[in-house]
Amino acid sequence: MPIAEICSRGVVIANPDDSLRTVAALMRVHHVGSVVVTRDDAGLCRPLGIITDRDIVLALVAKDVSPDAVSAGDVMSEPLETIRETDEVWTALERMRSRGVRRLPVLGAQGELVGIVSADDLLELVAEELSGLARIIGREQRQEVSRRSD
């Protein structure tokens, strides 16, 4: 299954010059734990980095720094790990595991930001598949009991 089928298309974005106060406000308003830092490139939204709520805690709270004194570009995680929307789900899972990240911005054919996929999205998909597999086992057992009781 391609990532395009499960990724979230509503990605919250920020500019590299935005303050961390602005980024934190975006997270709060949109109820997300990460914001993708982007730049406009001839009308295409190009991802540069990502900021998580944990990044904000470590950059500000732990160091007692004003959220207006630090920009998104100063704190964003880079180099940014991404995935193409045509890549398979298992590719995303392997990339997250090998790179130690929980979120991957999803890129379109021209390298533009089209979505984001999280470990939570993948976990939900795998759980649904495992549940379906468990139902197969239960159905097979019921069919066997039905055939043997005749």
Coordinates of N, CA, C and O in Angstrom, one line a residue:
M1 N 0.8 -1.2 0.0 CA 0.0 0.0 0.0 C 0.9 1.2 0.0 O 1.8 1.4 0.8
P2 N 0.6 2.2 -0.9 CA 1.4 3.4 -0.9 C 1.1 4.3 0.2 O 0.0 4.4 0.7
I3 N 2.1 5.1 0.7 CA 1.9 6.0 1.8 C 0.8 7.0 1.5 O 0.1 7.5 2.4
A4 N 0.6 7.4 0.2 CA -0.4 8.3 -0.1 C -1.8 7.9 0.4 O -2.6 8.8 0.7
E5 N -2.0 6.6 0.6 CA -3.3 6.2 1.1 C -3.6 6.3 2.6 O -4.7 6.3 3.0
I6 N -2.5 6.5 3.3 CA -2.7 6.6 4.8 C -2.1 7.9 5.4 O -2.4 8.2 6.6
C7 N -1.4 8.7 4.6 CA -0.8 9.9 5.2 C -1.9 11.0 5.5 O -2.9 11.0 4.8
S8 N -1.6 11.8 6.4 CA -2.4 13.0 6.7 C -2.1 14.1 5.7 O -0.9 14.4 5.6
R9 N -3.1 14.6 5.1 CA -2.8 15.7 4.1 C -2.8 17.1 4.7 O -2.2 18.0 4.1
G10 N -3.4 17.2 5.8 CA -3.4 18.5 6.5 C -2.2 18.7 7.4 O -2.2 18.5 8.6
V11 N -1.1 19.2 6.8 CA 0.2 19.3 7.5 C 0.2 20.8 8.0 O 0.0 21.7 7.3
V12 N 0.6 20.9 9.3 CA 0.8 22.2 9.9 C 2.2 22.6 9.6 O 3.1 21.9 9.8
I13 N 2.4 23.8 9.0 CA 3.7 24.3 8.6 C 4.0 25.7 9.2 O 3.1 26.4 9.7
A14 N 5.3 25.9 9.3 CA 5.8 27.2 9.8 C 7.0 27.6 8.9 O 7.6 26.8 8.1
N15 N 7.3 28.9 9.0 CA 8.5 29.5 8.2 C 9.7 29.4 9.2 O 9.6 29.4 10.4
P16 N 10.9 29.3 8.6 CA 12.1 29.2 9.4 C 12.3 30.4 10.3 O 12.8 30.3 11.4
D17 N 11.7 31.6 10.0 CA 11.9 32.8 10.8 C 10.8 32.9 11.9 O 10.9 33.8 12.7
D18 N 9.8 32.0 11.9 CA 8.8 32.1 12.9 C 9.4 31.8 14.3 O 10.3 30.9 14.4
S19 N 8.9 32.5 15.3 CA 9.4 32.2 16.7 C 8.9 30.9 17.2 O 7.8 30.4 16.7
L20 N 9.5 30.4 18.2 CA 9.0 29.1 18.8 C 7.7 29.4 19.5 O 6.9 28.4 19.6
R21 N 7.4 30.6 19.9 CA 6.1 30.9 20.5 C 5.0 30.7 19.4 O 4.0 30.1 19.7
T22 N 5.3 31.1 18.2 CA 4.4 31.0 17.1 C 4.2 29.5 16.7 O 3.1 29.0 16.5
V23 N 5.3 28.7 16.7 CA 5.2 27.3 16.4 C 4.4 26.6 17.5 O 3.5 25.8 17.2
A24 N 4.6 26.9 18.8 CA 3.9 26.3 19.9 C 2.4 26.6 19.8 O 1.6 25.8 20.0
A25 N 2.1 27.9 19.4 CA 0.7 28.3 19.2 C 0.1 27.5 18.1 O -1.1 27.1 18.2
L26 N 0.8 27.3 17.0 CA 0.2 26.4 15.9 C -0.1 25.0 16.4 O -1.1 24.4 16.0
M27 N 0.8 24.5 17.2 CA 0.6 23.1 17.7 C -0.6 23.1 18.5 O -1.4 22.1 18.5
R28 N -0.8 24.1 19.4 CA -2.0 24.1 20.3 C -3.3 24.3 19.5 O -4.2 23.5 19.7
V29 N -3.3 25.2 18.5 CA -4.5 25.4 17.7 C -4.9 24.2 16.9 O -6.1 23.9 16.8
H30 N -3.9 23.5 16.4 CA -4.2 22.4 15.5 C -4.1 21.0 16.2 O -4.3 20.0 15.5
H31 N -3.8 21.0 17.5 CA -3.8 19.8 18.2 C -2.8 18.8 17.6 O -3.1 17.6 17.4
V32 N -1.6 19.2 17.3 CA -0.5 18.4 16.8 C 0.7 18.4 17.6 O 0.9 19.4 18.4
G33 N 1.6 17.5 17.5 CA 2.8 17.4 18.2 C 4.0 17.8 17.4 O 5.2 17.7 17.9
S34 N 3.8 18.2 16.1 CA 4.9 18.5 15.3 C 4.4 19.5 14.2 O 3.3 19.6 13.8
V35 N 5.4 20.3 13.8 CA 5.2 21.3 12.7 C 6.3 21.2 11.7 O 7.5 21.1 12.1
V36 N 6.0 21.1 10.4 CA 7.0 21.0 9.4 C 7.4 22.5 9.0 O 6.6 23.3 8.7
V37 N 8.7 22.7 9.0 CA 9.3 24.0 8.6 C 9.5 24.0 7.1 O 10.1 23.0 6.6
T38 N 9.0 25.0 6.4 CA 9.0 24.9 5.0 C 9.5 26.3 4.4 O 9.5 27.3 5.1
R39 N 9.7 26.3 3.1 CA 10.0 27.5 2.4 C 9.2 27.4 1.1 O 9.0 26.3 0.5
D40 N 8.8 28.5 0.5 CA 8.2 28.6 -0.8 C 9.2 28.6 -1.9 O 10.2 29.3 -1.8
D41 N 9.1 27.7 -2.8 CA 10.0 27.5 -3.9 C 9.2 27.5 -5.2 O 8.7 26.5 -5.6
A42 N 9.1 28.7 -5.8 CA 8.3 28.9 -7.1 C 6.9 28.3 -6.9 O 6.4 27.6 -7.8
G43 N 6.3 28.6 -5.8 CA 4.9 28.1 -5.6 C 4.8 26.7 -5.0 O 3.7 26.3 -4.7
L44 N 5.9 26.0 -4.8 CA 5.8 24.7 -4.2 C 6.3 24.8 -2.7 O 7.3 25.5 -2.5
C45 N 5.6 24.1 -1.9 CA 6.0 24.1 -0.4 C 7.1 23.1 -0.2 O 6.8 21.9 -0.3
R46 N 8.3 23.5 0.1 CA 9.4 22.6 0.2 C 9.7 22.4 1.7 O 10.0 23.4 2.4
P47 N 9.7 21.2 2.2 CA 10.1 21.0 3.6 C 11.6 21.1 3.9 O 12.4 20.7 3.1
L48 N 11.9 21.8 5.0 CA 13.3 22.1 5.4 C 13.7 21.3 6.6 O 14.8 20.8 6.8
G49 N 12.7 21.2 7.6 CA 13.0 20.5 8.8 C 11.7 20.3 9.6 O 10.6 20.6 9.0
I50 N 11.8 19.8 10.7 CA 10.6 19.5 11.6 C 10.9 19.9 13.0 O 12.0 19.8 13.5
I51 N 9.8 20.4 13.7 CA 9.9 20.7 15.1 C 8.8 19.9 15.8 O 7.7 20.0 15.4
T52 N 9.2 19.3 16.9 CA 8.3 18.6 17.7 C 8.1 19.3 19.0 O 8.9 20.2 19.4
D53 N 7.0 18.9 19.7 CA 6.8 19.5 21.1 C 8.0 19.2 22.0 O 8.4 20.1 22.8
R54 N 8.6 18.1 21.8 CA 9.8 17.8 22.6 C 11.0 18.7 22.3 O 11.7 19.1 23.2
D55 N 11.1 19.0 21.0 CA 12.2 20.0 20.6 C 12.0 21.3 21.3 O 13.0 21.9 21.8
I56 N 10.8 21.8 21.5 CA 10.5 23.0 22.1 C 10.8 23.0 23.6 O 11.5 23.9 24.1
V57 N 10.5 21.9 24.2 CA 10.8 21.7 25.7 C 12.3 21.7 25.9 O 12.8 22.4 26.7
L58 N 13.0 21.0 25.0 CA 14.5 20.9 25.2 C 15.2 22.2 24.9 O 16.2 22.6 25.5
A59 N 14.7 23.0 23.9 CA 15.3 24.2 23.5 C 14.9 25.4 24.3 O 15.8 26.3 24.5
L60 N 13.8 25.4 24.9 CA 13.3 26.6 25.7 C 13.2 26.3 27.2 O 13.9 26.9 28.0
V61 N 12.3 25.4 27.5 CA 12.0 25.2 28.9 C 13.3 24.7 29.7 O 13.6 25.3 30.8
A62 N 13.9 23.7 29.2 CA 15.1 23.2 29.9 C 16.3 24.2 30.0 O 17.1 24.1 30.9
K63 N 16.3 25.2 29.1 CA 17.3 26.2 29.1 C 16.9 27.5 29.6 O 17.7 28.5 29.6
D64 N 15.6 27.6 30.0 CA 15.0 28.9 30.4 C 15.3 30.0 29.4 O 15.7 31.1 29.8
V65 N 14.8 29.8 28.2 CA 15.0 30.7 27.1 C 13.6 31.2 26.7 O 12.6 30.5 26.7
S66 N 13.5 32.5 26.3 CA 12.3 33.1 25.9 C 11.9 32.4 24.5 O 12.7 32.3 23.6
P67 N 10.6 32.1 24.4 CA 10.1 31.5 23.1 C 10.2 32.5 21.9 O 10.1 32.1 20.8
D68 N 10.3 33.8 22.2 CA 10.4 34.8 21.2 C 11.8 35.0 20.7 O 12.1 35.6 19.7
A69 N 12.8 34.4 21.5 CA 14.2 34.6 21.2 C 14.8 33.6 20.2 O 15.9 33.7 19.8
V70 N 14.0 32.6 20.0 CA 14.5 31.5 19.1 C 13.6 31.2 18.0 O 12.4 31.3 18.1
S71 N 14.1 31.0 16.8 CA 13.3 30.8 15.6 C 13.2 29.3 15.3 O 14.0 28.5 15.7
A72 N 12.2 29.0 14.5 CA 11.9 27.7 14.0 C 13.2 27.1 13.3 O 13.6 26.0 13.5
G73 N 13.8 27.9 12.5 CA 15.0 27.5 11.8 C 16.2 27.2 12.7 O 17.0 26.3 12.4
D74 N 16.2 27.8 13.9 CA 17.3 27.5 14.9 C 17.1 26.1 15.5 O 18.1 25.5 15.9
V75 N 15.9 25.6 15.6 CA 15.6 24.4 16.4 C 15.2 23.2 15.6 O 15.3 22.1 16.0
M76 N 14.8 23.5 14.3 CA 14.2 22.4 13.5 C 15.3 21.2 13.4 O 16.5 21.5 13.3
S77 N 14.8 20.0 13.3 CA 15.6 18.9 13.1 C 15.9 18.7 11.6 O 15.1 18.8 10.8
E78 N 17.2 18.7 11.4 CA 17.7 18.5 10.0 C 19.0 17.7 10.1 O 19.7 17.7 11.1
P79 N 19.3 16.9 9.1 CA 18.6 16.8 7.8 C 17.3 16.1 8.0 O 17.1 15.3 8.9
L80 N 16.3 16.5 7.2 CA 15.0 16.0 7.4 C 14.8 14.7 6.6 O 15.2 14.6 5.5
E81 N 14.3 13.7 7.4 CA 13.9 12.4 6.7 C 12.6 12.6 6.1 O 11.6 13.0 6.8
T82 N 12.4 12.2 4.9 CA 11.1 12.3 4.2 C 10.9 10.9 3.5 O 11.7 10.0 3.5
I83 N 9.7 10.9 2.9 CA 9.3 9.7 2.1 C 8.4 10.2 0.9 O 7.7 11.2 1.1
R84 N 8.5 9.5 -0.2 CA 7.6 9.9 -1.3 C 6.3 9.3 -1.2 O 6.1 8.2 -0.6
E85 N 5.3 9.9 -1.7 CA 3.9 9.4 -1.5 C 3.7 8.1 -2.3 O 2.7 7.4 -2.0
T86 N 4.5 7.8 -3.2 CA 4.4 6.5 -3.9 C 5.2 5.4 -3.2 O 5.0 4.2 -3.6
D87 N 6.0 5.7 -2.2 CA 6.7 4.6 -1.5 C 5.7 3.8 -0.7 O 4.6 4.3 -0.3
E88 N 6.1 2.6 -0.4 CA 5.2 1.6 0.3 C 5.2 1.9 1.8 O 6.2 2.4 2.3
V89 N 4.2 1.5 2.5 CA 4.1 1.6 3.9 C 5.3 0.9 4.6 O 5.8 1.5 5.6
W90 N 5.7 -0.2 4.2 CA 6.8 -0.9 4.8 C 8.1 -0.1 4.7 O 9.0 -0.2 5.5
T91 N 8.2 0.6 3.6 CA 9.4 1.5 3.4 C 9.4 2.6 4.5 O 10.5 2.9 5.1
A92 N 8.3 3.1 4.8 CA 8.1 4.2 5.8 C 8.5 3.5 7.2 O 9.2 4.1 8.0
L93 N 8.0 2.4 7.5 CA 8.2 1.7 8.7 C 9.7 1.5 8.9 O 10.3 1.8 10.0
E94 N 10.4 1.0 7.9 CA 11.8 0.7 7.9 C 12.6 2.0 8.1 O 13.6 2.0 8.9
R95 N 12.2 3.0 7.4 CA 12.9 4.3 7.5 C 12.8 4.9 8.9 O 13.8 5.4 9.4
M96 N 11.6 4.8 9.4 CA 11.4 5.3 10.8 C 12.3 4.6 11.8 O 12.9 5.1 12.7
R97 N 12.3 3.2 11.6 CA 13.0 2.4 12.6 C 14.5 2.6 12.4 O 15.2 2.9 13.4
S98 N 15.0 2.7 11.2 CA 16.5 2.8 11.0 C 17.0 4.2 11.4 O 18.1 4.4 11.8
R99 N 16.1 5.2 11.2 CA 16.6 6.6 11.4 C 16.2 7.1 12.8 O 16.6 8.2 13.2
G100 N 15.3 6.3 13.5 CA 14.9 6.7 14.9 C 14.0 8.0 14.9 O 14.1 8.8 15.8
V101 N 13.1 8.0 13.9 CA 12.1 9.1 13.8 C 10.7 8.6 13.9 O 10.5 7.4 13.5
R102 N 9.8 9.4 14.4 CA 8.4 9.0 14.5 C 7.5 9.6 13.5 O 6.3 9.3 13.4
R103 N 8.0 10.6 12.7 CA 7.2 11.3 11.7 C 8.0 11.4 10.4 O 9.2 11.8 10.5
L104 N 7.4 11.3 9.3 CA 8.0 11.5 8.0 C 7.2 12.4 7.1 O 6.0 12.1 6.8
P105 N 7.6 13.6 6.8 CA 6.9 14.4 5.8 C 6.9 13.6 4.5 O 7.8 12.9 4.1
V106 N 5.7 13.7 3.8 CA 5.5 13.0 2.5 C 5.6 14.0 1.4 O 5.0 15.0 1.4
L107 N 6.4 13.6 0.4 CA 6.7 14.4 -0.8 C 6.0 13.9 -2.0 O 5.9 12.7 -2.2
G108 N 5.6 14.9 -2.8 CA 4.9 14.6 -4.1 C 6.0 14.4 -5.2 O 7.2 14.4 -4.9
A109 N 5.6 14.3 -6.4 CA 6.4 14.1 -7.6 C 7.5 15.1 -7.8 O 8.6 14.8 -8.3
Q110 N 7.2 16.4 -7.4 CA 8.2 17.4 -7.6 C 9.0 17.8 -6.3 O 9.6 18.9 -6.2
G111 N 8.9 16.9 -5.3 CA 9.6 17.2 -4.0 C 8.8 18.1 -3.1 O 9.4 18.6 -2.1
E112 N 7.6 18.4 -3.4 CA 6.8 19.3 -2.6 C 6.1 18.6 -1.5 O 5.9 17.4 -1.6
L113 N 5.8 19.3 -0.4 CA 5.2 18.7 0.8 C 3.7 18.4 0.5 O 3.0 19.3 0.1
V114 N 3.3 17.1 0.6 CA 1.9 16.8 0.3 C 1.2 16.2 1.5 O 0.0 16.0 1.5
G115 N 2.0 15.8 2.6 CA 1.4 15.2 3.7 C 2.4 14.8 4.8 O 3.6 15.2 4.7
I116 N 2.0 14.1 5.8 CA 2.9 13.6 6.8 C 2.4 12.2 7.3 O 1.1 12.0 7.3
V117 N 3.3 11.3 7.6 CA 2.9 10.0 8.1 C 3.6 9.9 9.5 O 4.8 10.2 9.6
S118 N 2.9 9.4 10.4 CA 3.5 9.2 11.8 C 3.5 7.7 12.2 O 2.8 6.9 11.5
A119 N 4.3 7.4 13.2 CA 4.4 6.1 13.7 C 3.0 5.6 14.2 O 2.6 4.5 14.0
D120 N 2.2 6.6 14.7 CA 0.9 6.3 15.1 C 0.0 5.8 14.0 O -0.8 4.9 14.1
D121 N 0.1 6.5 12.8 CA -0.6 6.1 11.6 C -0.3 4.7 11.2 O -1.2 3.9 10.9
L122 N 1.0 4.3 11.2 CA 1.5 3.0 10.9 C 1.0 2.0 11.9 O 0.6 0.9 11.5
L123 N 1.1 2.3 13.1 CA 0.6 1.4 14.2 C -0.9 1.1 14.0 O -1.3 -0.1 14.2
E124 N -1.7 2.1 13.7 CA -3.1 1.9 13.5 C -3.4 1.0 12.3 O -4.2 0.0 12.4
L125 N -2.6 1.1 11.3 CA -2.8 0.3 10.1 C -2.4 -1.1 10.4 O -3.1 -2.1 10.1
V126 N -1.3 -1.3 11.0 CA -0.8 -2.7 11.4 C -1.8 -3.4 12.3 O -2.1 -4.5 12.2
A127 N -2.3 -2.6 13.3 CA -3.3 -3.2 14.2 C -4.5 -3.6 13.5 O -5.1 -4.7 13.8
E128 N -5.0 -2.8 12.5 CA -6.2 -3.2 11.8 C -5.9 -4.5 11.0 O -6.8 -5.4 10.9
E129 N -4.7 -4.6 10.4 CA -4.4 -5.8 9.6 C -4.3 -7.0 10.6 O -4.8 -8.1 10.2
L130 N -3.7 -6.9 11.7 CA -3.6 -8.0 12.7 C -5.0 -8.4 13.2 O -5.3 -9.6 13.4
S131 N -5.9 -7.4 13.4 CA -7.2 -7.7 13.8 C -7.9 -8.5 12.7 O -8.7 -9.5 13.0
G132 N -7.7 -8.2 11.5 CA -8.3 -8.9 10.3 C -7.8 -10.3 10.3 O -8.6 -11.3 10.0
L133 N -6.5 -10.5 10.5 CA -5.9 -11.8 10.6 C -6.5 -12.7 11.7 O -6.8 -13.9 11.5
A134 N -6.7 -12.1 12.8 CA -7.3 -12.8 14.0 C -8.8 -13.2 13.6 O -9.2 -14.3 14.0
R135 N -9.5 -12.4 12.9 CA -10.9 -12.7 12.5 C -10.9 -13.9 11.6 O -11.8 -14.8 11.6
I136 N -9.9 -14.0 10.7 CA -9.8 -15.2 9.8 C -9.6 -16.4 10.6 O -10.3 -17.5 10.3
I137 N -8.8 -16.4 11.6 CA -8.5 -17.6 12.4 C -9.8 -18.0 13.1 O -10.2 -19.2 13.1
G138 N -10.5 -17.1 13.7 CA -11.8 -17.4 14.4 C -12.8 -17.9 13.4 O -13.5 -18.9 13.7
R139 N -12.9 -17.4 12.2 CA -13.9 -17.9 11.2 C -13.5 -19.3 10.8 O -14.4 -20.1 10.6
E140 N -12.2 -19.5 10.6 CA -11.8 -20.8 10.1 C -12.2 -21.9 11.2 O -12.7 -23.0 10.9
Q141 N -12.0 -21.5 12.5 CA -12.3 -22.5 13.5 C -13.8 -22.8 13.6 O -14.2 -23.9 13.7
R142 N -14.6 -21.7 13.4 CA -16.1 -21.9 13.4 C -16.5 -22.8 12.2 O -17.4 -23.6 12.3
Q143 N -15.9 -22.6 11.0 CA -16.3 -23.4 9.9 C -15.9 -24.8 10.1 O -16.6 -25.7 9.7
E144 N -14.8 -25.1 10.7 CA -14.3 -26.4 11.0 C -15.3 -27.1 11.9 O -15.7 -28.3 11.7
V145 N -15.7 -26.4 13.0 CA -16.7 -27.0 13.9 C -18.0 -27.3 13.2 O -18.6 -28.4 13.4
S146 N -18.4 -26.4 12.3 CA -19.7 -26.6 11.6 C -19.6 -27.8 10.7 O -20.5 -28.6 10.6
R147 N -18.5 -28.0 10.0 CA -18.3 -29.1 9.1 C -18.2 -30.4 9.9 O -18.7 -31.5 9.4
R148 N -17.5 -30.4 11.0 CA -17.3 -31.7 11.8 C -18.6 -32.1 12.5 O -18.7 -33.2 12.9
S149 N -19.5 -31.2 12.8 CA -20.7 -31.5 13.6 C -21.8 -32.1 12.7 O -22.8 -32.5 13.2
D150 N -21.6 -32.2 11.4 CA -22.6 -32.8 10.5 C -22.5 -34.3 10.5 O -21.7 -35.0 10.7

